[in-house]
Amino acid sequence: TFMEFSCVKMDEVGGLRHCLSIVRGPTGLCLSISCQSGLVNTRKPRLLLVEDTPEIALWLAQALRQGAMDVVHAADGPAALQALMPGHGFDLVLLDLQLPGKDGLTVLESLRRQGDDVPVMILTARASVPDRVLGLQLGADDYLSKPFDLSELEARIQALLRRPGRMKSPVLRLG
């Protein structure tokens, strides 16, 4: 196992933070160089809101836009599937289950079947434990029952958007 002692030198070059560390390894001391992006991502998160009730969709889209999010709305299952074609560029999907055309679980299954791992939060009036379990088992990342508090929704969105693996920081070890 490696045990890092300290960051000996830290500098920022071209928006990247570099850290030079001395590391004790199983064969003695070695040098570790890590590099992290120091740039701030100013791009707004892009969300697909799949909701068939116009009043809820309008209210929610407006609230999320005020929270510095770029929101695209789909009013039914087929429109959601069209918006979620490969290369869609969404950072998160907010998905109602009771949709005209194709229900939300069908949309979710289709998305996961095509290998798309975009985070999906189900927002629905279906609040029973079996419904929540099924949604999560079919690939949803989170499940929030209506009615909900906007601050809780925003906190859950932020948690999904900051999950590790969305942006990786390369680490190079020498020695």
Short mmCIF file of N, CA and C in Angstrom, two decimals:
data_model
loop_
_atom_site.label_atom_id
_atom_site.label_comp_id
_atom_site.label_asym_id
_atom_site.label_seq_id
_atom_site.Cartn_x
_atom_site.Cartn_y
_atom_site.Cartn_z
N THR A 1 0.83 -1.19 0.00
CA THR A 1 0.00 0.00 0.00
C THR A 1 0.87 1.24 0.00
N PHE A 2 0.35 2.29 -0.60
CA PHE A 2 1.06 3.56 -0.66
C PHE A 2 0.55 4.47 0.44
N MET A 3 1.47 5.23 1.02
CA MET A 3 1.09 6.23 2.01
C MET A 3 1.71 7.55 1.59
N GLU A 4 0.90 8.50 1.26
CA GLU A 4 1.41 9.78 0.78
C GLU A 4 1.84 10.63 1.97
N PHE A 5 3.04 11.21 1.89
CA PHE A 5 3.54 12.06 2.96
C PHE A 5 3.01 13.47 2.84
N SER A 6 3.30 14.12 1.74
CA SER A 6 2.89 15.52 1.64
C SER A 6 3.02 16.00 0.21
N CYS A 7 2.37 17.10 -0.02
CA CYS A 7 2.50 17.77 -1.31
C CYS A 7 3.70 18.70 -1.18
N VAL A 8 4.78 18.35 -1.85
CA VAL A 8 6.02 19.10 -1.74
C VAL A 8 5.95 20.41 -2.52
N LYS A 9 5.37 20.35 -3.70
CA LYS A 9 5.28 21.54 -4.54
C LYS A 9 3.94 21.55 -5.25
N MET A 10 3.26 22.68 -5.21
CA MET A 10 1.97 22.83 -5.88
C MET A 10 2.05 24.09 -6.73
N ASP A 11 1.66 23.97 -8.01
CA ASP A 11 1.59 25.16 -8.85
C ASP A 11 0.44 25.01 -9.83
N GLU A 12 0.09 26.10 -10.47
CA GLU A 12 -1.00 26.09 -11.44
C GLU A 12 -0.44 26.60 -12.76
N VAL A 13 -0.57 25.77 -13.79
CA VAL A 13 -0.08 26.11 -15.12
C VAL A 13 -1.19 25.83 -16.12
N GLY A 14 -1.56 26.82 -16.88
CA GLY A 14 -2.56 26.63 -17.92
C GLY A 14 -3.89 26.11 -17.39
N GLY A 15 -4.28 26.53 -16.18
CA GLY A 15 -5.55 26.08 -15.63
C GLY A 15 -5.49 24.71 -14.98
N LEU A 16 -4.29 24.09 -14.91
CA LEU A 16 -4.16 22.78 -14.28
C LEU A 16 -3.34 22.92 -13.00
N ARG A 17 -3.79 22.27 -11.93
CA ARG A 17 -3.04 22.24 -10.69
C ARG A 17 -2.16 21.00 -10.70
N HIS A 18 -0.88 21.18 -10.43
CA HIS A 18 0.07 20.08 -10.38
C HIS A 18 0.56 19.94 -8.94
N CYS A 19 0.64 18.72 -8.47
CA CYS A 19 1.14 18.48 -7.12
C CYS A 19 2.24 17.42 -7.20
N LEU A 20 3.40 17.75 -6.69
CA LEU A 20 4.54 16.85 -6.65
C LEU A 20 4.65 16.35 -5.21
N SER A 21 4.55 15.03 -5.01
CA SER A 21 4.54 14.47 -3.66
C SER A 21 5.59 13.39 -3.52
N ILE A 22 6.04 13.21 -2.30
CA ILE A 22 6.91 12.08 -1.97
C ILE A 22 6.03 11.02 -1.32
N VAL A 23 6.12 9.81 -1.85
CA VAL A 23 5.24 8.73 -1.41
C VAL A 23 6.08 7.56 -0.93
N ARG A 24 5.70 6.98 0.22
CA ARG A 24 6.37 5.78 0.70
C ARG A 24 5.60 4.58 0.15
N GLY A 25 6.29 3.75 -0.59
CA GLY A 25 5.69 2.56 -1.15
C GLY A 25 6.31 1.31 -0.55
N PRO A 26 5.91 0.14 -1.00
CA PRO A 26 6.43 -1.10 -0.45
C PRO A 26 7.93 -1.27 -0.71
N THR A 27 8.46 -0.58 -1.72
CA THR A 27 9.89 -0.72 -2.04
C THR A 27 10.67 0.53 -1.68
N GLY A 28 10.11 1.41 -0.89
CA GLY A 28 10.80 2.63 -0.50
C GLY A 28 10.07 3.87 -0.95
N LEU A 29 10.83 4.96 -1.07
CA LEU A 29 10.24 6.24 -1.45
C LEU A 29 10.13 6.35 -2.97
N CYS A 30 9.10 7.01 -3.43
CA CYS A 30 8.97 7.30 -4.85
C CYS A 30 8.30 8.64 -5.01
N LEU A 31 8.25 9.10 -6.23
CA LEU A 31 7.72 10.39 -6.55
C LEU A 31 6.32 10.23 -7.15
N SER A 32 5.37 11.06 -6.74
CA SER A 32 4.03 11.03 -7.29
C SER A 32 3.71 12.41 -7.85
N ILE A 33 3.24 12.42 -9.09
CA ILE A 33 2.82 13.68 -9.71
C ILE A 33 1.35 13.55 -10.04
N SER A 34 0.54 14.47 -9.53
CA SER A 34 -0.87 14.44 -9.86
C SER A 34 -1.24 15.75 -10.54
N CYS A 35 -2.26 15.67 -11.35
CA CYS A 35 -2.70 16.82 -12.12
C CYS A 35 -4.21 16.90 -12.01
N GLN A 36 -4.73 18.06 -11.65
CA GLN A 36 -6.18 18.27 -11.54
C GLN A 36 -6.55 19.53 -12.29
N SER A 37 -7.69 19.49 -12.90
CA SER A 37 -8.17 20.68 -13.59
C SER A 37 -8.53 21.74 -12.55
N GLY A 38 -8.01 22.91 -12.72
CA GLY A 38 -8.34 24.02 -11.84
C GLY A 38 -9.37 24.94 -12.47
N LEU A 39 -9.81 24.59 -13.66
CA LEU A 39 -10.78 25.43 -14.35
C LEU A 39 -12.16 25.24 -13.75
N VAL A 40 -12.89 26.28 -13.65
CA VAL A 40 -14.25 26.22 -13.15
C VAL A 40 -15.19 25.98 -14.33
N ASN A 41 -16.05 25.00 -14.21
CA ASN A 41 -17.01 24.71 -15.27
C ASN A 41 -18.17 25.69 -15.14
N THR A 42 -18.27 26.58 -16.12
CA THR A 42 -19.32 27.59 -16.07
C THR A 42 -20.53 27.19 -16.93
N ARG A 43 -20.47 26.04 -17.56
CA ARG A 43 -21.58 25.58 -18.37
C ARG A 43 -22.74 25.19 -17.46
N LYS A 44 -23.94 25.62 -17.84
CA LYS A 44 -25.12 25.25 -17.08
C LYS A 44 -25.40 23.76 -17.27
N PRO A 45 -25.80 23.06 -16.20
CA PRO A 45 -26.23 21.67 -16.39
C PRO A 45 -27.44 21.62 -17.31
N ARG A 46 -27.45 20.65 -18.21
CA ARG A 46 -28.54 20.51 -19.19
C ARG A 46 -29.45 19.37 -18.75
N LEU A 47 -30.71 19.70 -18.47
CA LEU A 47 -31.68 18.72 -17.96
C LEU A 47 -32.80 18.50 -18.96
N LEU A 48 -33.24 17.25 -19.04
CA LEU A 48 -34.45 16.93 -19.78
C LEU A 48 -35.54 16.70 -18.76
N LEU A 49 -36.58 17.50 -18.81
CA LEU A 49 -37.75 17.37 -17.93
C LEU A 49 -38.84 16.66 -18.72
N VAL A 50 -39.19 15.45 -18.30
CA VAL A 50 -40.23 14.67 -18.97
C VAL A 50 -41.45 14.67 -18.05
N GLU A 51 -42.41 15.51 -18.39
CA GLU A 51 -43.60 15.74 -17.55
C GLU A 51 -44.77 16.08 -18.45
N ASP A 52 -45.89 15.38 -18.26
CA ASP A 52 -47.05 15.59 -19.13
C ASP A 52 -48.05 16.62 -18.62
N THR A 53 -47.99 16.99 -17.36
CA THR A 53 -48.91 17.98 -16.82
C THR A 53 -48.34 19.38 -17.08
N PRO A 54 -48.98 20.16 -17.96
CA PRO A 54 -48.40 21.44 -18.38
C PRO A 54 -48.08 22.40 -17.23
N GLU A 55 -48.97 22.48 -16.24
CA GLU A 55 -48.74 23.41 -15.13
C GLU A 55 -47.50 23.02 -14.33
N ILE A 56 -47.35 21.73 -14.06
CA ILE A 56 -46.18 21.26 -13.31
C ILE A 56 -44.91 21.48 -14.13
N ALA A 57 -44.98 21.15 -15.42
CA ALA A 57 -43.80 21.31 -16.29
C ALA A 57 -43.37 22.78 -16.34
N LEU A 58 -44.32 23.68 -16.50
CA LEU A 58 -44.00 25.11 -16.59
C LEU A 58 -43.39 25.61 -15.28
N TRP A 59 -44.02 25.28 -14.16
CA TRP A 59 -43.51 25.71 -12.84
C TRP A 59 -42.12 25.15 -12.58
N LEU A 60 -41.94 23.86 -12.83
CA LEU A 60 -40.67 23.21 -12.54
C LEU A 60 -39.56 23.72 -13.46
N ALA A 61 -39.85 23.85 -14.74
CA ALA A 61 -38.84 24.35 -15.67
C ALA A 61 -38.40 25.76 -15.29
N GLN A 62 -39.36 26.60 -14.93
CA GLN A 62 -39.05 27.97 -14.53
C GLN A 62 -38.19 27.98 -13.26
N ALA A 63 -38.54 27.17 -12.28
CA ALA A 63 -37.77 27.12 -11.03
C ALA A 63 -36.35 26.63 -11.28
N LEU A 64 -36.19 25.63 -12.12
CA LEU A 64 -34.86 25.08 -12.40
C LEU A 64 -34.02 26.07 -13.22
N ARG A 65 -34.65 26.78 -14.13
CA ARG A 65 -33.91 27.80 -14.89
C ARG A 65 -33.43 28.92 -13.98
N GLN A 66 -34.24 29.28 -12.99
CA GLN A 66 -33.82 30.29 -12.02
C GLN A 66 -32.64 29.78 -11.19
N GLY A 67 -32.51 28.46 -11.09
CA GLY A 67 -31.39 27.85 -10.40
C GLY A 67 -30.21 27.59 -11.32
N ALA A 68 -30.14 28.30 -12.43
CA ALA A 68 -29.02 28.25 -13.39
C ALA A 68 -28.91 26.90 -14.10
N MET A 69 -30.03 26.35 -14.50
CA MET A 69 -30.02 25.10 -15.26
C MET A 69 -30.67 25.34 -16.61
N ASP A 70 -30.17 24.62 -17.60
CA ASP A 70 -30.73 24.67 -18.95
C ASP A 70 -31.74 23.53 -19.03
N VAL A 71 -33.02 23.83 -19.20
CA VAL A 71 -34.08 22.82 -19.14
C VAL A 71 -34.75 22.68 -20.49
N VAL A 72 -34.84 21.43 -20.95
CA VAL A 72 -35.58 21.08 -22.17
C VAL A 72 -36.77 20.24 -21.71
N HIS A 73 -37.95 20.49 -22.28
CA HIS A 73 -39.16 19.80 -21.84
C HIS A 73 -39.64 18.82 -22.91
N ALA A 74 -40.03 17.62 -22.46
CA ALA A 74 -40.72 16.64 -23.31
C ALA A 74 -42.02 16.29 -22.61
N ALA A 75 -43.14 16.32 -23.33
CA ALA A 75 -44.46 16.16 -22.72
C ALA A 75 -44.99 14.74 -22.74
N ASP A 76 -44.30 13.82 -23.41
CA ASP A 76 -44.78 12.44 -23.46
C ASP A 76 -43.60 11.48 -23.69
N GLY A 77 -43.89 10.19 -23.62
CA GLY A 77 -42.86 9.18 -23.77
C GLY A 77 -42.14 9.21 -25.12
N PRO A 78 -42.88 9.25 -26.24
CA PRO A 78 -42.20 9.31 -27.54
C PRO A 78 -41.31 10.54 -27.70
N ALA A 79 -41.74 11.70 -27.22
CA ALA A 79 -40.91 12.91 -27.30
C ALA A 79 -39.64 12.75 -26.45
N ALA A 80 -39.78 12.10 -25.30
CA ALA A 80 -38.61 11.85 -24.44
C ALA A 80 -37.61 10.94 -25.15
N LEU A 81 -38.10 9.86 -25.76
CA LEU A 81 -37.22 8.94 -26.48
C LEU A 81 -36.52 9.64 -27.64
N GLN A 82 -37.23 10.52 -28.32
CA GLN A 82 -36.64 11.28 -29.42
C GLN A 82 -35.52 12.20 -28.89
N ALA A 83 -35.79 12.87 -27.76
CA ALA A 83 -34.79 13.77 -27.18
C ALA A 83 -33.58 13.02 -26.65
N LEU A 84 -33.77 11.76 -26.27
CA LEU A 84 -32.70 10.97 -25.66
C LEU A 84 -31.96 10.07 -26.66
N MET A 85 -32.00 10.44 -27.91
CA MET A 85 -31.24 9.70 -28.92
C MET A 85 -29.75 9.76 -28.56
N PRO A 86 -28.95 8.78 -28.99
CA PRO A 86 -27.50 8.81 -28.68
C PRO A 86 -26.88 10.17 -29.04
N GLY A 87 -26.04 10.64 -28.13
CA GLY A 87 -25.39 11.94 -28.31
C GLY A 87 -26.23 13.11 -27.84
N HIS A 88 -27.27 12.86 -27.05
CA HIS A 88 -28.20 13.91 -26.62
C HIS A 88 -27.57 15.02 -25.81
N GLY A 89 -26.57 14.76 -25.02
CA GLY A 89 -25.88 15.80 -24.26
C GLY A 89 -26.54 16.24 -22.98
N PHE A 90 -27.54 15.51 -22.49
CA PHE A 90 -28.17 15.89 -21.22
C PHE A 90 -27.30 15.41 -20.06
N ASP A 91 -27.27 16.22 -19.00
CA ASP A 91 -26.54 15.86 -17.79
C ASP A 91 -27.42 15.10 -16.81
N LEU A 92 -28.75 15.24 -16.96
CA LEU A 92 -29.69 14.62 -16.04
C LEU A 92 -31.06 14.58 -16.69
N VAL A 93 -31.82 13.54 -16.35
CA VAL A 93 -33.20 13.41 -16.82
C VAL A 93 -34.12 13.37 -15.60
N LEU A 94 -35.14 14.23 -15.59
CA LEU A 94 -36.19 14.19 -14.58
C LEU A 94 -37.39 13.55 -15.27
N LEU A 95 -37.81 12.39 -14.79
CA LEU A 95 -38.75 11.55 -15.53
C LEU A 95 -40.00 11.22 -14.73
N ASP A 96 -41.16 11.67 -15.24
CA ASP A 96 -42.44 11.27 -14.69
C ASP A 96 -42.72 9.85 -15.19
N LEU A 97 -43.53 9.09 -14.46
CA LEU A 97 -43.84 7.73 -14.89
C LEU A 97 -45.13 7.64 -15.68
N GLN A 98 -46.12 8.43 -15.31
CA GLN A 98 -47.42 8.34 -15.96
C GLN A 98 -47.47 9.30 -17.14
N LEU A 99 -46.99 8.80 -18.29
CA LEU A 99 -46.88 9.63 -19.49
C LEU A 99 -47.76 9.07 -20.60
N PRO A 100 -48.28 9.92 -21.46
CA PRO A 100 -48.99 9.42 -22.63
C PRO A 100 -48.00 8.85 -23.65
N GLY A 101 -48.48 7.94 -24.47
CA GLY A 101 -47.65 7.36 -25.53
C GLY A 101 -46.83 6.18 -25.05
N LYS A 102 -45.86 6.42 -24.22
CA LYS A 102 -45.05 5.39 -23.57
C LYS A 102 -44.81 5.84 -22.14
N ASP A 103 -44.99 4.94 -21.19
CA ASP A 103 -44.81 5.35 -19.80
C ASP A 103 -43.33 5.54 -19.47
N GLY A 104 -43.08 6.17 -18.33
CA GLY A 104 -41.72 6.50 -17.93
C GLY A 104 -40.81 5.30 -17.74
N LEU A 105 -41.35 4.19 -17.24
CA LEU A 105 -40.51 3.01 -17.06
C LEU A 105 -40.05 2.45 -18.40
N THR A 106 -40.91 2.53 -19.42
CA THR A 106 -40.52 2.10 -20.77
C THR A 106 -39.41 3.00 -21.31
N VAL A 107 -39.53 4.31 -21.08
CA VAL A 107 -38.49 5.25 -21.50
C VAL A 107 -37.18 4.91 -20.79
N LEU A 108 -37.25 4.67 -19.49
CA LEU A 108 -36.06 4.35 -18.70
C LEU A 108 -35.42 3.05 -19.20
N GLU A 109 -36.21 2.02 -19.41
CA GLU A 109 -35.67 0.75 -19.90
C GLU A 109 -34.99 0.92 -21.25
N SER A 110 -35.60 1.67 -22.13
CA SER A 110 -35.03 1.91 -23.46
C SER A 110 -33.69 2.64 -23.35
N LEU A 111 -33.64 3.63 -22.50
CA LEU A 111 -32.42 4.40 -22.28
C LEU A 111 -31.29 3.50 -21.79
N ARG A 112 -31.58 2.67 -20.80
CA ARG A 112 -30.55 1.79 -20.24
C ARG A 112 -30.15 0.69 -21.22
N ARG A 113 -31.11 0.22 -22.01
CA ARG A 113 -30.83 -0.82 -23.00
C ARG A 113 -29.84 -0.33 -24.06
N GLN A 114 -29.90 0.95 -24.40
CA GLN A 114 -28.98 1.50 -25.39
C GLN A 114 -27.63 1.87 -24.76
N GLY A 115 -27.46 1.56 -23.47
CA GLY A 115 -26.18 1.78 -22.80
C GLY A 115 -25.95 3.19 -22.31
N ASP A 116 -26.99 3.99 -22.25
CA ASP A 116 -26.88 5.37 -21.80
C ASP A 116 -26.93 5.40 -20.28
N ASP A 117 -25.90 5.98 -19.67
CA ASP A 117 -25.84 6.03 -18.20
C ASP A 117 -26.12 7.43 -17.64
N VAL A 118 -26.78 8.28 -18.43
CA VAL A 118 -27.15 9.60 -17.92
C VAL A 118 -27.96 9.40 -16.64
N PRO A 119 -27.68 10.19 -15.59
CA PRO A 119 -28.46 10.05 -14.36
C PRO A 119 -29.95 10.35 -14.62
N VAL A 120 -30.80 9.52 -14.03
CA VAL A 120 -32.26 9.67 -14.17
C VAL A 120 -32.87 9.73 -12.78
N MET A 121 -33.64 10.80 -12.54
CA MET A 121 -34.41 10.90 -11.31
C MET A 121 -35.88 10.79 -11.69
N ILE A 122 -36.56 9.85 -11.08
CA ILE A 122 -37.99 9.70 -11.31
C ILE A 122 -38.73 10.66 -10.38
N LEU A 123 -39.64 11.44 -10.98
CA LEU A 123 -40.53 12.34 -10.23
C LEU A 123 -41.95 11.90 -10.54
N THR A 124 -42.64 11.34 -9.55
CA THR A 124 -43.94 10.75 -9.83
C THR A 124 -44.85 10.78 -8.62
N ALA A 125 -46.14 10.63 -8.89
CA ALA A 125 -47.13 10.50 -7.81
C ALA A 125 -47.15 9.08 -7.25
N ARG A 126 -46.55 8.14 -7.95
CA ARG A 126 -46.49 6.75 -7.47
C ARG A 126 -45.49 6.67 -6.32
N ALA A 127 -46.01 6.55 -5.10
CA ALA A 127 -45.16 6.64 -3.92
C ALA A 127 -44.97 5.32 -3.18
N SER A 128 -45.56 4.24 -3.66
CA SER A 128 -45.46 2.99 -2.91
C SER A 128 -44.04 2.43 -2.97
N VAL A 129 -43.69 1.65 -1.98
CA VAL A 129 -42.37 1.04 -1.93
C VAL A 129 -42.13 0.15 -3.15
N PRO A 130 -43.07 -0.71 -3.56
CA PRO A 130 -42.82 -1.52 -4.76
C PRO A 130 -42.56 -0.68 -6.01
N ASP A 131 -43.25 0.45 -6.17
CA ASP A 131 -43.01 1.33 -7.32
C ASP A 131 -41.60 1.92 -7.26
N ARG A 132 -41.19 2.38 -6.07
CA ARG A 132 -39.85 2.97 -5.93
C ARG A 132 -38.77 1.92 -6.20
N VAL A 133 -38.96 0.73 -5.65
CA VAL A 133 -37.99 -0.34 -5.85
C VAL A 133 -37.88 -0.70 -7.33
N LEU A 134 -39.01 -0.84 -8.01
CA LEU A 134 -39.00 -1.18 -9.43
C LEU A 134 -38.28 -0.11 -10.25
N GLY A 135 -38.57 1.15 -10.00
CA GLY A 135 -37.90 2.23 -10.72
C GLY A 135 -36.39 2.20 -10.54
N LEU A 136 -35.95 1.98 -9.31
CA LEU A 136 -34.51 1.91 -9.05
C LEU A 136 -33.89 0.66 -9.67
N GLN A 137 -34.60 -0.46 -9.62
CA GLN A 137 -34.08 -1.69 -10.22
C GLN A 137 -33.97 -1.58 -11.74
N LEU A 138 -34.83 -0.79 -12.36
CA LEU A 138 -34.80 -0.64 -13.82
C LEU A 138 -33.76 0.39 -14.27
N GLY A 139 -33.08 1.03 -13.32
CA GLY A 139 -31.98 1.90 -13.70
C GLY A 139 -32.07 3.34 -13.28
N ALA A 140 -33.11 3.73 -12.55
CA ALA A 140 -33.18 5.12 -12.06
C ALA A 140 -32.10 5.32 -11.00
N ASP A 141 -31.56 6.53 -10.95
CA ASP A 141 -30.54 6.86 -9.96
C ASP A 141 -31.14 7.43 -8.69
N ASP A 142 -32.36 7.94 -8.79
CA ASP A 142 -33.04 8.51 -7.64
C ASP A 142 -34.54 8.48 -7.92
N TYR A 143 -35.33 8.61 -6.88
CA TYR A 143 -36.78 8.51 -7.00
C TYR A 143 -37.38 9.47 -5.98
N LEU A 144 -38.18 10.41 -6.45
CA LEU A 144 -38.79 11.40 -5.57
C LEU A 144 -40.29 11.43 -5.86
N SER A 145 -41.08 11.26 -4.81
CA SER A 145 -42.53 11.23 -4.97
C SER A 145 -43.13 12.63 -4.90
N LYS A 146 -44.16 12.85 -5.71
CA LYS A 146 -44.92 14.10 -5.68
C LYS A 146 -45.98 13.99 -4.59
N PRO A 147 -46.27 15.05 -3.91
CA PRO A 147 -45.64 16.36 -3.98
C PRO A 147 -44.28 16.35 -3.30
N PHE A 148 -43.40 17.24 -3.72
CA PHE A 148 -42.06 17.32 -3.14
C PHE A 148 -41.73 18.78 -2.87
N ASP A 149 -40.73 18.99 -2.05
CA ASP A 149 -40.25 20.33 -1.76
C ASP A 149 -39.18 20.68 -2.78
N LEU A 150 -39.25 21.86 -3.36
CA LEU A 150 -38.31 22.26 -4.39
C LEU A 150 -36.87 22.23 -3.89
N SER A 151 -36.65 22.62 -2.65
CA SER A 151 -35.27 22.61 -2.13
C SER A 151 -34.72 21.19 -2.06
N GLU A 152 -35.56 20.21 -1.75
CA GLU A 152 -35.10 18.83 -1.74
C GLU A 152 -34.78 18.36 -3.16
N LEU A 153 -35.62 18.70 -4.10
CA LEU A 153 -35.36 18.34 -5.50
C LEU A 153 -34.04 18.94 -5.96
N GLU A 154 -33.83 20.22 -5.69
CA GLU A 154 -32.58 20.87 -6.10
C GLU A 154 -31.37 20.22 -5.45
N ALA A 155 -31.48 19.85 -4.18
CA ALA A 155 -30.36 19.19 -3.50
C ALA A 155 -30.07 17.82 -4.12
N ARG A 156 -31.10 17.08 -4.45
CA ARG A 156 -30.92 15.77 -5.09
C ARG A 156 -30.31 15.91 -6.48
N ILE A 157 -30.73 16.93 -7.22
CA ILE A 157 -30.15 17.18 -8.54
C ILE A 157 -28.66 17.47 -8.41
N GLN A 158 -28.31 18.34 -7.48
CA GLN A 158 -26.90 18.68 -7.27
C GLN A 158 -26.09 17.44 -6.87
N ALA A 159 -26.67 16.60 -6.04
CA ALA A 159 -25.97 15.38 -5.63
C ALA A 159 -25.71 14.46 -6.83
N LEU A 160 -26.68 14.33 -7.71
CA LEU A 160 -26.50 13.50 -8.90
C LEU A 160 -25.48 14.11 -9.85
N LEU A 161 -25.47 15.43 -9.98
CA LEU A 161 -24.56 16.08 -10.91
C LEU A 161 -23.11 16.06 -10.43
N ARG A 162 -22.89 15.95 -9.13
CA ARG A 162 -21.51 15.96 -8.64
C ARG A 162 -20.94 14.56 -8.38
N ARG A 163 -21.67 13.53 -8.77
CA ARG A 163 -21.18 12.17 -8.57
C ARG A 163 -19.82 11.98 -9.22
N PRO A 164 -18.95 11.20 -8.56
CA PRO A 164 -17.64 10.94 -9.15
C PRO A 164 -17.78 10.16 -10.46
N GLY A 165 -16.78 10.34 -11.31
CA GLY A 165 -16.79 9.66 -12.59
C GLY A 165 -17.30 10.53 -13.72
N ARG A 166 -17.95 11.64 -13.38
CA ARG A 166 -18.43 12.55 -14.42
C ARG A 166 -17.23 13.27 -15.05
N MET A 167 -16.25 13.65 -14.22
CA MET A 167 -14.99 14.26 -14.70
C MET A 167 -13.88 13.61 -13.90
N LYS A 168 -12.97 12.96 -14.58
CA LYS A 168 -11.89 12.27 -13.89
C LYS A 168 -10.62 13.08 -13.94
N SER A 169 -9.85 12.98 -12.88
CA SER A 169 -8.57 13.65 -12.80
C SER A 169 -7.46 12.62 -12.96
N PRO A 170 -6.63 12.74 -14.01
CA PRO A 170 -5.58 11.75 -14.20
C PRO A 170 -4.51 11.85 -13.13
N VAL A 171 -4.00 10.73 -12.69
CA VAL A 171 -2.90 10.68 -11.73
C VAL A 171 -1.80 9.85 -12.35
N LEU A 172 -0.57 10.39 -12.34
CA LEU A 172 0.58 9.70 -12.90
C LEU A 172 1.53 9.40 -11.75
N ARG A 173 1.93 8.16 -11.60
CA ARG A 173 2.89 7.77 -10.56
C ARG A 173 4.19 7.34 -11.22
N LEU A 174 5.28 7.89 -10.76
CA LEU A 174 6.61 7.53 -11.24
C LEU A 174 7.36 6.83 -10.12
N GLY A 175 8.04 5.74 -10.44
CA GLY A 175 8.87 5.08 -9.42
C GLY A 175 8.30 3.77 -8.96
#
